[in-house]
Coordinates of C-alpha atoms in Angstrom, one line a residue:
Chain D
M1278 CA 0.2 0.1 0.4
R1279 CA 1.3 3.7 -1.2
I1280 CA 1.3 5.4 2.0
G1281 CA 1.6 9.4 3.1
V1282 CA 1.6 10.6 6.3
I1283 CA 0.4 14.4 6.7
G1284 CA 1.6 15.6 9.8
A1285 CA 4.7 13.8 11.1
G1286 CA 4.4 14.5 15.1
A1287 CA 5.3 11.7 17.3
L1288 CA 2.2 10.0 16.8
G1289 CA 2.7 10.1 12.3
L1290 CA 6.4 8.9 12.9
Y1291 CA 5.8 6.0 15.0
Y1292 CA 2.9 5.0 12.9
G1293 CA 4.3 5.4 9.4
A1294 CA 7.1 3.4 10.7
M1295 CA 5.6 0.4 11.9
L1296 CA 3.8 0.5 8.7
Q1297 CA 6.9 1.2 6.3
K1298 CA 9.1 -1.7 8.5
A1299 CA 5.8 -4.2 7.6
G1300 CA 6.9 -3.5 3.9
H1301 CA 4.1 -0.6 2.8
D1302 CA 5.5 2.4 0.7
V1303 CA 5.5 5.0 3.1
A1304 CA 6.2 8.8 2.5
F1305 CA 6.6 11.7 5.3
L1306 CA 5.5 15.1 5.1
L1307 CA 8.4 16.4 6.9
R1308 CA 9.4 19.7 8.4
R1309 CA 11.6 19.9 11.4
D1310 CA 13.0 16.1 11.3
F1311 CA 13.5 16.7 7.1
T1312 CA 17.4 17.2 7.5
A1313 CA 18.0 14.8 10.4
I1314 CA 15.6 12.4 8.6
R1315 CA 17.3 12.5 5.0
Q1316 CA 20.9 12.1 6.4
N1317 CA 20.2 9.5 9.3
G1318 CA 17.1 8.0 9.1
L1319 CA 14.3 7.5 11.3
K1320 CA 15.3 5.8 14.8
V1321 CA 12.6 4.7 16.3
F1322 CA 12.7 3.7 20.3
S1323 CA 10.1 1.5 21.6
F1324 CA 9.6 -0.1 24.3
Q1325 CA 8.3 -3.0 22.4
G1326 CA 11.4 -2.7 20.6
D1327 CA 14.2 -0.6 18.9
F1328 CA 14.6 0.1 15.3
H1329 CA 15.9 2.1 12.8
L1330 CA 14.9 2.6 9.6
S1331 CA 17.8 4.1 7.3
Q1332 CA 16.0 4.7 3.7
V1333 CA 13.0 6.8 4.8
V1334 CA 11.3 9.1 2.0
G1335 CA 10.9 12.4 3.4
C1336 CA 9.5 15.1 1.4
Q1337 CA 9.1 19.1 2.1
S1338 CA 5.5 19.3 0.4
P1339 CA 2.6 17.4 -0.2
A1340 CA 2.4 17.9 -4.1
E1341 CA 6.2 15.8 -3.9
I1342 CA 4.1 13.1 -2.1
G1343 CA 1.5 12.8 -4.9
P1344 CA -1.3 10.2 -4.7
V1345 CA -1.5 7.4 -2.5
D1346 CA -3.5 4.8 -1.4
L1347 CA -3.8 6.1 1.9
V1348 CA -3.1 9.5 3.7
L1349 CA -2.7 8.9 7.6
I1350 CA -3.1 12.1 9.2
G1351 CA -1.4 13.5 12.3
L1352 CA -1.6 17.2 11.9
K1353 CA -2.1 18.9 15.3
T1354 CA -5.5 20.1 15.0
F1355 CA -4.4 23.5 16.2
A1356 CA -2.6 23.2 12.2
N1357 CA -6.0 22.6 10.8
Q1358 CA -6.6 25.7 8.5
H1359 CA -3.7 24.0 6.6
L1360 CA -5.3 20.7 6.6
I1361 CA -7.2 20.5 3.3
D1362 CA -4.0 22.0 1.0
L1363 CA -1.8 19.5 2.6
V1364 CA -3.9 16.6 2.3
R1365 CA -5.4 17.8 -1.2
P1366 CA -2.1 16.6 -3.6
L1367 CA -2.4 13.5 -2.2
V1368 CA -5.6 12.4 -3.1
T1369 CA -7.5 10.3 -5.8
E1370 CA -10.9 8.9 -6.1
E1371 CA -9.1 5.7 -5.1
T1372 CA -7.7 7.5 -1.9
A1373 CA -8.7 6.8 1.6
I1374 CA -8.3 9.7 4.2
L1375 CA -7.7 8.5 7.5
T1376 CA -7.4 11.4 10.4
L1377 CA -6.0 9.9 13.5
Q1378 CA -5.9 13.8 15.0
N1379 CA -7.1 14.1 18.4
G1380 CA -10.9 15.5 19.0
L1381 CA -14.1 16.4 17.4
G1382 CA -14.5 18.5 13.6
N1383 CA -11.7 17.1 11.8
E1384 CA -13.5 14.4 9.4
E1385 CA -15.6 17.0 9.2
L1386 CA -13.7 19.3 8.0
L1387 CA -12.3 17.0 5.4
A1388 CA -15.6 16.2 3.9
S1389 CA -16.0 19.9 3.1
A1390 CA -13.7 19.7 0.6
F1391 CA -13.7 15.9 -0.2
K1392 CA -16.1 13.0 -0.7
P1393 CA -17.7 11.7 3.0
E1394 CA -16.8 8.1 1.3
Q1395 CA -13.4 8.8 1.3
I1396 CA -13.3 9.8 4.7
L1397 CA -12.3 7.6 7.7
G1398 CA -11.3 8.4 11.4
G1399 CA -9.5 6.9 14.2
V1400 CA -8.8 7.2 17.6
A1401 CA -5.0 6.1 18.8
F1402 CA -4.5 5.4 22.7
L1403 CA -0.8 5.9 21.9
C1404 CA 2.1 7.0 24.5
S1405 CA 4.7 8.1 22.4
N1406 CA 6.9 11.8 22.4
R1407 CA 9.2 13.1 19.8
G1408 CA 12.9 13.1 20.6
V1409 CA 15.6 14.9 18.9
P1410 CA 15.1 15.1 14.9
G1411 CA 15.3 12.0 13.5
E1412 CA 13.9 10.1 16.5
V1413 CA 10.7 9.1 18.4
H1414 CA 9.7 7.4 21.6
H1415 CA 7.0 4.9 21.9
L1416 CA 6.4 4.6 25.6
G1417 CA 3.3 2.8 25.6
E1418 CA -0.2 1.8 24.0
G1419 CA -0.6 1.8 20.7
R1420 CA -4.0 0.7 20.1
I1421 CA -5.8 2.1 17.4
Q1422 CA -10.1 2.2 17.0
L1423 CA -10.7 3.4 13.2
G1424 CA -14.6 3.6 11.6
E1425 CA -15.9 5.3 8.4
Y1426 CA -17.1 8.9 8.7
Q1427 CA -20.0 7.9 7.5
G1428 CA -20.6 5.1 9.8
G1429 CA -21.1 1.7 8.9
L1430 CA -18.7 -1.5 9.3
S1431 CA -17.0 -1.2 5.3
A1432 CA -14.6 -4.0 3.7
R1433 CA -12.4 -1.2 3.6
S1434 CA -12.2 -0.5 7.0
I1435 CA -11.9 -4.4 7.9
A1436 CA -8.9 -4.7 5.7
L1437 CA -7.3 -1.3 7.1
A1438 CA -7.1 -2.8 10.4
D1439 CA -5.8 -6.1 9.5
S1440 CA -2.7 -3.8 7.4
F1441 CA -2.2 -2.1 10.6
R1442 CA -2.1 -5.5 12.9
D1443 CA -0.3 -7.1 10.5
A1444 CA 2.5 -4.3 10.6
G1445 CA 2.7 -4.6 14.7
I1446 CA 0.0 -2.1 15.8
P1447 CA -3.4 -3.2 17.3
C1448 CA -6.2 -1.7 15.1
D1449 CA -9.9 -2.5 15.4
A1450 CA -12.2 -1.4 13.3
G1451 CA -16.2 -0.3 13.9
E1452 CA -19.3 0.8 12.9
D1453 CA -19.3 4.1 15.4
L1454 CA -16.9 6.3 15.0
L1455 CA -19.0 8.7 17.0
S1456 CA -18.5 6.3 20.1
F1457 CA -14.8 6.2 19.2
R1458 CA -14.0 9.7 19.3
W1459 CA -16.5 10.9 22.2
Q1460 CA -14.9 7.6 24.3
K1461 CA -11.5 9.1 23.9
L1462 CA -12.5 12.6 25.0
V1463 CA -13.3 11.1 28.2
W1464 CA -10.1 10.1 29.1
N1465 CA -8.8 13.7 26.7
I1466 CA -10.6 16.4 28.1
P1467 CA -9.8 15.7 32.0
F1468 CA -6.4 14.8 31.7
N1469 CA -4.9 17.5 28.8
G1470 CA -6.5 20.1 30.3
L1471 CA -5.6 19.4 33.8
C1472 CA -2.1 18.3 33.3
A1473 CA -1.7 21.6 30.8
L1474 CA -3.0 23.7 33.4
T1475 CA -1.6 22.4 36.3
G1476 CA 2.1 21.2 34.8
K1477 CA 1.7 17.6 36.9
T1478 CA 1.7 14.4 35.0
V1479 CA -1.2 11.8 34.8
T1480 CA 0.3 10.2 37.9
E1481 CA 0.6 13.2 39.6
L1482 CA -3.3 14.4 39.0
L1483 CA -4.3 10.7 40.3
D1484 CA -2.4 10.7 43.6
H1485 CA -3.8 13.8 44.5
Q1486 CA -7.2 12.6 45.8
P1487 CA -9.1 16.4 45.4
T1488 CA -7.9 16.2 41.4
R1489 CA -8.6 12.0 41.4
Q1490 CA -12.1 13.3 42.4
L1491 CA -12.8 16.1 39.7
I1492 CA -11.2 14.0 36.7
Q1493 CA -13.8 11.3 37.7
S1494 CA -16.3 14.1 37.7
M1495 CA -15.1 15.7 34.6
M1496 CA -15.8 12.2 33.0
Q1497 CA -18.4 11.9 34.5
E1498 CA -19.8 15.1 32.9
V1499 CA -18.1 14.0 29.3
I1500 CA -20.1 10.4 29.4
E1501 CA -23.6 12.4 30.1
A1502 CA -23.2 14.8 26.9
A1503 CA -21.6 11.7 24.9
N1504 CA -24.9 9.6 25.9
Q1505 CA -26.7 12.8 23.9
Q1506 CA -25.2 12.3 20.7
N1507 CA -26.7 9.8 19.2
L1508 CA -23.6 7.0 19.8
A1509 CA -25.0 3.4 18.8
S1510 CA -24.9 2.0 22.0
P1511 CA -24.2 4.8 25.4
I1512 CA -21.1 4.5 27.3
E1513 CA -21.6 3.0 30.9
G1514 CA -20.7 5.6 33.2
D1515 CA -19.2 3.8 35.9
I1516 CA -17.7 1.0 34.1
F1517 CA -16.4 2.9 31.8
I1518 CA -14.2 5.3 34.2
A1519 CA -13.0 2.6 36.3
K1520 CA -11.3 1.1 32.9
M1521 CA -10.3 4.6 32.0
L1522 CA -8.8 5.2 35.6
H1523 CA -7.1 1.6 35.5
L1524 CA -5.2 2.3 32.1
S1525 CA -4.4 5.4 33.6
A1526 CA -2.5 3.9 36.3
A1527 CA 0.0 2.1 34.2
M1528 CA 0.8 5.1 32.3
E1529 CA 3.4 6.6 34.7
G1530 CA 4.7 9.6 34.4
Y1531 CA 3.0 10.6 31.2
Q1532 CA 2.7 14.0 30.4
P1533 CA -0.2 14.4 28.0
S1534 CA 0.7 15.7 24.3
M1535 CA -1.5 19.1 25.4
M1536 CA 1.2 19.0 28.4
I1537 CA 4.0 19.5 26.3
D1538 CA 2.3 21.3 23.7
R1539 CA 1.9 24.1 26.6
Q1540 CA 5.6 23.5 27.6
E1541 CA 7.0 23.7 24.3
G1542 CA 5.1 26.8 23.5
R1543 CA 3.4 25.3 20.8
P1544 CA -1.1 26.3 20.7
L1545 CA -3.3 24.4 22.5
E1546 CA -5.8 21.8 20.3
L1547 CA -8.6 23.7 22.1
D1548 CA -10.6 23.5 19.1
A1549 CA -11.0 20.0 18.6
I1550 CA -10.8 18.7 22.6
Y1551 CA -12.9 21.3 24.3
K1552 CA -14.5 24.0 22.0
I1553 CA -16.8 21.5 19.6
P1554 CA -17.3 18.9 22.1
L1555 CA -18.6 22.2 24.6
D1556 CA -20.7 23.2 21.7
R1557 CA -22.1 19.8 21.2
A1558 CA -22.9 19.0 24.2
L1559 CA -24.3 22.6 24.8
S1560 CA -26.4 22.2 22.2
A1561 CA -28.0 18.4 23.2
G1562 CA -29.1 20.1 26.3
T1563 CA -26.0 18.7 28.9
P1564 CA -23.6 21.1 29.6
M1565 CA -20.7 20.0 31.0
A1566 CA -19.8 22.9 33.5
Q1567 CA -16.5 22.0 34.7
V1568 CA -15.4 21.4 31.6
D1569 CA -16.0 24.7 30.8
V1570 CA -14.3 26.3 33.6
I1571 CA -10.8 24.3 32.2
Y1572 CA -11.2 25.7 28.9
R1573 CA -11.7 29.1 29.7
C1574 CA -8.4 29.0 32.0
L1575 CA -6.3 27.1 28.9
S1576 CA -7.8 29.4 26.6
V1577 CA -6.1 32.9 28.0
G1578 CA -3.1 33.7 25.7
E1579 CA -3.8 31.4 23.5
T1580 CA -4.7 33.8 20.0
H1581 CA -5.2 31.0 18.1
S1582 CA -8.2 29.1 19.0
S1583 CA -11.8 30.7 18.9
S1584 CA -13.0 32.0 21.8
P1585 CA -15.8 29.9 24.4
A1586 CA -19.3 31.0 23.5
Chain K
M657 CA 0.5 54.1 70.5
R658 CA 3.1 50.6 70.9
I659 CA 2.8 48.5 67.7
G660 CA 4.2 45.0 67.2
V661 CA 3.8 44.0 63.8
I662 CA 3.4 40.1 62.9
G663 CA 4.0 38.9 59.9
A664 CA 6.5 41.6 58.2
G665 CA 5.6 40.8 54.6
A666 CA 4.2 43.3 51.7
L667 CA 1.4 43.8 54.0
G668 CA 3.3 44.5 57.3
L669 CA 5.8 45.9 56.3
Y670 CA 3.6 49.3 54.5
Y671 CA 1.1 49.5 57.0
G672 CA 3.9 49.6 59.8
A673 CA 5.8 51.6 58.2
M674 CA 3.0 54.2 57.9
L675 CA 2.6 54.4 61.5
Q676 CA 5.6 54.5 62.5
K677 CA 6.1 57.3 60.7
A678 CA 3.0 59.4 62.2
G679 CA 5.0 58.9 65.1
H680 CA 3.9 55.2 66.7
D681 CA 6.1 52.9 68.2
V682 CA 6.3 50.7 65.9
A683 CA 8.3 47.2 65.7
F684 CA 8.6 44.7 63.5
L685 CA 9.3 41.0 63.5
L686 CA 11.2 40.4 60.9
R687 CA 13.2 37.5 58.8
R688 CA 14.3 37.8 55.5
D689 CA 14.6 41.9 55.8
F690 CA 16.2 41.9 59.2
T691 CA 19.6 42.4 58.6
A692 CA 18.8 45.1 55.7
I693 CA 16.1 46.7 57.5
R694 CA 18.9 46.5 60.5
Q695 CA 21.5 48.6 58.5
N696 CA 19.8 51.1 56.2
G697 CA 16.5 50.9 57.6
L698 CA 13.6 50.3 55.5
K699 CA 12.1 52.0 52.0
V700 CA 8.6 52.8 50.9
F701 CA 8.1 53.2 47.4
S702 CA 4.2 54.6 46.9
F703 CA 2.1 56.1 44.4
Q704 CA 1.8 58.6 46.4
G705 CA 5.4 59.3 47.4
D706 CA 8.4 57.4 48.7
F707 CA 9.5 57.9 51.9
H708 CA 13.0 56.3 54.8
L709 CA 12.3 55.4 57.8
S710 CA 16.3 55.3 59.4
Q711 CA 15.0 54.1 62.4
V712 CA 13.4 50.7 62.5
V713 CA 13.3 48.8 65.7
G714 CA 13.2 44.6 63.8
C715 CA 13.4 42.1 65.9
Q716 CA 14.2 38.4 65.5
S717 CA 11.4 36.7 68.4
P718 CA 8.3 38.0 69.5
A719 CA 9.6 37.7 72.9
E720 CA 12.0 40.9 72.1
I721 CA 9.4 42.8 70.8
G722 CA 7.0 42.1 74.0
P723 CA 3.9 43.4 75.1
V724 CA 2.1 46.1 73.1
D725 CA -0.9 48.4 72.8
L726 CA -1.9 46.4 69.2
V727 CA -0.6 43.5 67.2
L728 CA -1.0 44.5 63.5
I729 CA -0.9 40.3 61.6
G730 CA -0.2 40.2 58.3
L731 CA 1.3 36.5 58.5
K732 CA 0.5 34.2 55.7
T733 CA -2.1 32.2 56.4
F734 CA 0.1 29.0 55.4
A735 CA 2.3 29.7 58.4
N736 CA -0.8 30.1 60.7
Q737 CA 0.5 27.0 62.8
H738 CA 2.6 29.4 64.2
L739 CA 0.3 32.4 64.8
I740 CA -0.7 31.9 68.4
D741 CA 3.2 31.5 69.5
L742 CA 4.1 34.5 67.8
V743 CA 1.4 37.0 69.1
R744 CA 1.3 35.0 72.8
P745 CA 4.5 37.6 73.8
L746 CA 2.6 40.9 72.8
V747 CA -0.4 40.1 74.2
T748 CA -1.6 41.8 78.2
E749 CA -5.8 41.8 79.3
E750 CA -5.2 45.0 77.5
T751 CA -4.3 44.2 73.7
A752 CA -5.6 44.5 70.9
I753 CA -5.5 42.1 68.2
L754 CA -5.8 42.7 64.9
T755 CA -5.2 40.3 61.7
L756 CA -5.5 41.8 58.1
Q757 CA -4.8 38.7 57.1
N758 CA -6.5 37.1 53.8
G759 CA -9.4 34.8 53.8
L760 CA -11.7 33.3 56.7
G761 CA -10.5 31.0 60.1
N762 CA -8.2 33.6 61.2
E763 CA -10.1 35.2 64.2
E764 CA -11.4 31.7 64.9
L765 CA -7.8 30.8 65.7
L766 CA -7.0 33.7 67.6
A767 CA -9.9 33.3 69.7
S768 CA -8.5 29.7 70.8
A769 CA -6.0 31.2 72.1
F770 CA -7.2 34.9 73.7
K771 CA -10.0 36.5 74.7
P772 CA -12.5 36.7 71.8
E773 CA -13.2 40.7 73.1
Q774 CA -9.6 41.4 72.3
I775 CA -9.5 40.1 68.4
L776 CA -11.0 42.6 65.4
G777 CA -10.4 41.4 61.8
G778 CA -9.9 43.7 58.7
V779 CA -9.7 43.2 55.1
A780 CA -7.1 45.4 53.1
F781 CA -7.2 46.8 49.6
L782 CA -3.6 47.1 49.0
C783 CA -2.0 46.5 46.2
S784 CA 2.0 45.7 47.1
N785 CA 4.7 43.7 46.9
R786 CA 8.5 43.2 48.2
G787 CA 11.2 44.1 47.1
V788 CA 14.9 43.6 47.8
P789 CA 15.2 43.2 51.5
G790 CA 14.6 46.5 53.4
E791 CA 12.4 48.1 50.4
V792 CA 8.3 47.6 50.3
H793 CA 6.3 48.7 46.6
H794 CA 2.9 50.3 47.4
L795 CA 1.2 50.0 44.0
G796 CA -2.2 51.4 44.5
E797 CA -4.9 51.1 47.2
G798 CA -4.9 50.6 50.3
R799 CA -7.8 50.9 52.3
I800 CA -8.8 49.0 55.2
Q801 CA -11.9 47.6 56.8
L802 CA -12.3 46.6 60.2
G803 CA -14.6 45.6 63.2
E804 CA -14.8 43.4 66.1
Y805 CA -14.7 39.7 65.9
Q806 CA -16.9 39.7 68.4
G807 CA -19.6 42.1 66.2
G808 CA -20.9 45.5 66.9
L809 CA -19.3 49.0 66.5
S810 CA -16.9 49.6 69.3
A811 CA -15.2 52.8 70.9
R812 CA -11.8 50.5 69.9
S813 CA -12.9 50.2 66.3
I814 CA -13.6 53.8 65.9
A815 CA -10.3 54.8 67.4
L816 CA -8.4 52.6 65.6
A817 CA -9.9 53.9 62.6
D818 CA -9.2 57.3 63.5
S819 CA -5.7 56.5 64.3
F820 CA -5.3 54.6 61.0
R821 CA -6.9 57.9 58.8
D822 CA -4.8 60.1 60.7
A823 CA -1.8 58.4 59.5
G824 CA -2.4 58.1 56.0
I825 CA -4.4 55.0 55.9
P826 CA -7.6 55.2 54.5
C827 CA -9.8 53.1 56.9
D828 CA -13.5 52.7 58.0
A829 CA -14.9 50.8 61.1
G830 CA -18.0 48.7 60.4
E831 CA -20.1 46.5 62.9
D832 CA -20.4 43.7 60.9
L833 CA -17.0 42.0 59.9
L834 CA -18.0 39.5 58.2
S835 CA -19.2 41.1 55.7
F836 CA -16.5 42.9 54.7
R837 CA -14.5 39.2 55.2
W838 CA -17.2 37.6 52.3
Q839 CA -16.8 41.2 50.2
K840 CA -13.3 40.8 49.9
L841 CA -13.5 36.6 49.0
V842 CA -15.9 38.3 46.3
W843 CA -12.7 39.4 44.8
N844 CA -9.7 36.9 46.3
I845 CA -11.5 34.2 45.5
P846 CA -11.7 34.6 41.6
F847 CA -8.5 36.7 41.0
N848 CA -5.8 34.6 43.2
G849 CA -6.9 31.2 42.2
L850 CA -6.8 32.2 38.7
C851 CA -4.0 34.3 38.2
A852 CA -2.3 32.1 40.2
L853 CA -3.1 28.8 38.5
T854 CA -3.3 30.9 34.7
G855 CA 0.4 32.5 35.7
K856 CA -1.8 35.8 33.5
T857 CA -2.3 39.4 35.2
V858 CA -5.7 40.3 36.6
T859 CA -5.4 43.0 33.6
E860 CA -4.8 39.6 31.0
L861 CA -7.8 37.4 32.3
L862 CA -10.3 40.5 32.6
D863 CA -9.3 41.5 28.6
H864 CA -10.2 38.0 27.9
Q865 CA -13.4 37.4 27.2
P866 CA -14.0 33.6 28.1
T867 CA -11.9 34.3 31.6
R868 CA -13.5 38.3 32.3
Q869 CA -17.0 35.9 32.3
L870 CA -15.5 33.0 34.4
I871 CA -14.7 35.8 36.9
Q872 CA -18.2 37.4 36.8
S873 CA -19.4 33.6 37.3
M874 CA -17.6 32.9 40.3
M875 CA -18.3 36.0 42.0
Q876 CA -21.6 34.8 41.5
E877 CA -20.9 32.0 43.1
V878 CA -19.2 33.8 46.0
I879 CA -22.0 36.2 46.5
E880 CA -24.7 33.6 46.7
A881 CA -22.6 31.5 48.9
A882 CA -21.7 35.0 51.2
N883 CA -25.7 36.0 51.6
Q884 CA -26.0 32.5 53.4
Q885 CA -23.4 33.2 56.1
N886 CA -26.1 35.9 58.1
L887 CA -24.7 39.0 57.0
A888 CA -26.1 42.1 58.3
S889 CA -27.2 43.2 55.3
P890 CA -27.5 40.9 51.6
I891 CA -24.4 41.7 48.7
E892 CA -26.2 43.0 46.0
G893 CA -24.7 40.7 42.9
D894 CA -24.8 42.9 40.3
I895 CA -23.8 46.3 41.3
F896 CA -21.6 44.8 43.8
I897 CA -19.6 42.7 40.6
A898 CA -19.7 46.0 39.0
K899 CA -17.7 47.7 41.2
M900 CA -15.0 44.8 41.9
L901 CA -14.5 44.7 38.0
H902 CA -14.3 48.7 38.0
L903 CA -11.9 48.2 41.0
S904 CA -10.0 45.8 38.7
A905 CA -10.2 47.5 35.9
A906 CA -7.4 50.3 37.6
M907 CA -5.0 47.4 38.6
E908 CA -3.1 47.3 35.4
G909 CA -0.6 44.4 35.6
Y910 CA -1.5 43.5 38.6
Q911 CA -0.6 39.9 40.7
P912 CA -2.2 39.0 43.0
S913 CA -0.4 37.8 46.4
M914 CA -1.2 34.1 45.4
M915 CA 0.0 34.6 41.8
I916 CA 3.5 35.6 43.7
D917 CA 3.3 33.0 46.0
R918 CA 3.5 30.6 43.3
Q919 CA 5.9 31.9 41.3
E920 CA 8.4 31.9 44.1
G921 CA 8.0 28.5 45.3
R922 CA 5.7 29.5 48.4
P923 CA 3.0 27.6 49.5
L924 CA -0.5 29.1 48.3
E925 CA -2.7 30.3 50.9
L926 CA -5.3 27.3 49.8
D927 CA -7.1 27.0 53.5
A928 CA -8.2 30.6 54.1
I929 CA -9.4 31.7 50.6
Y930 CA -10.5 28.1 49.5
K931 CA -11.0 25.2 51.6
I932 CA -12.8 27.4 54.6
P933 CA -15.2 29.6 52.5
L934 CA -16.3 26.4 50.7
D935 CA -17.1 24.4 53.3
R936 CA -18.9 26.9 55.2
A937 CA -20.9 27.2 51.8
L938 CA -21.6 23.9 51.6
S939 CA -23.1 23.7 55.0
A940 CA -25.3 26.6 54.1
G941 CA -26.9 24.9 51.3
T942 CA -24.9 27.1 48.7
P943 CA -21.6 25.2 47.0
M944 CA -19.0 26.6 45.1
A945 CA -19.1 24.3 42.3
Q946 CA -16.4 26.2 39.8
V947 CA -14.6 27.5 43.0
D948 CA -14.0 23.8 43.8
V949 CA -13.2 22.7 40.0
I950 CA -10.0 26.2 40.4
Y951 CA -9.4 24.7 44.4
R952 CA -9.2 21.1 43.3
C953 CA -6.3 22.1 40.1
L954 CA -4.7 24.7 42.8
S955 CA -3.9 21.9 45.6
V956 CA -2.0 19.2 43.3
G957 CA 1.2 19.8 44.4
E958 CA 0.9 21.3 48.1
T959 CA 1.3 19.3 51.0
H960 CA 0.8 22.0 53.2
S961 CA -3.1 22.8 53.1
S962 CA -5.6 20.3 54.0
S963 CA -7.3 18.4 51.1
P964 CA -10.4 19.3 49.9
A965 CA -13.6 17.5 51.6

């Protein structure tokens, strides 16, 4: 399969490397890592085994990549104003476009420029960080849950999940992408925001009873909102929260992406992870009051994102 | 009047200096500023006019100060475990004990060791910062509202307010100290916490619509809670909030004390400004939900303060 990776941060570099290692023909759109990867290839440091790709196709413009079978999108959502222009040169009638970006609104944005039936979305449970240019660190997890933007379990999505699994990436195709998206938000909304705001890791927030309770309470808010979004089946609150906390307990010292974005002075993914979910929750009559407080605190000093209503 | 200042931070140094300049016999309990003040006296840089006190009585233990007519307390509330021991050597049957500390619970603590009728409390609307040792900066405002811990308008509180005014400190005595305390919390709770948490100044938070709205909404929560605390007269929500915002608009670039405490790695005054008010609000059936979220975020990493319920 010919694959183009748009947005080669930690997620794009890691999944792209795994797919290339499995024999796929992968091209990466690179910026920060371009020179390092051209010179020395790409090094993956993974808890499941390190590896090095000495020959990597790195491009500086999407036109250099050209048409592919699969566009894999890992672009930070705060750069979404560039998304369509970055993806367009890779797309033919046959191309599948898979966004693994955070939060809500990404498939809708793609659907404004491409055919809805070409679009898939996925959520990635991946603990990874970029290292120095030319290196990526895979710290834990890695599972992808993907589905068609238009819903339903397609042959294409099943085949795609098979390809990912064959490449060593745990992956499930499902019929309700929206469920995957909201389930992921149950984790992302409390942890990304609270870690970014307090400067504390997942572990530190869970070890401190008042923030642990706040996390649980925010998860409850997200679940109540999610269950008014016409998901195929409701999220079972207490069970799901217990599962999320159990997963999180294994992420010793983990710093979510928004915390790192803030530390490194990048914009925050506030629209995708906060604004659009808050708007949809409000429209469905289930406002997320605690989430709203955190969003407002995060938004001050962020010139990029839209403002809360 | 012989006055002993316990807790010579910006507030204690400024008011103590003003009282000494007016002819009162003031002794300061010093720690950080001891050597500098012994050598060079105390310099006050004030928007109302700088002055220098070349002779200042600085002590390193409260026993050196000994009995006084008035104990003026500016101690940070996170050091309240030392309060009684610091005050005791200054107190006789005739001594008035005035705490200008932040938040709730300070008069009650004093009343656990001294006669309730000796205790007064006051709220200070003072924009001040410590400079290098031996210097204090008076940036704006300065008004004190004081009252008897046991309530009522006493001759003593009126005389004290007169002495303060004679020393150039705007001061009113009132019959309902609890009202003064809660009114001050309407400002302190949103601004101290949000500035400390976001690292943004009063001005930056007010200039950003989403945090401006959050501030107003938190003020509303505090007022609703305050109005269930048996105050002499209720706080009028919209009018009072408009007044607070108007005052705050004049504090260009101001950094509240909790923001500076956090920047300088000191503990935060969470018990006095958050925990006790939250507990009292909850007991009265008016929980402050947004304030609670901010408190929980502030509390992580603070080993000193009690935890939220």
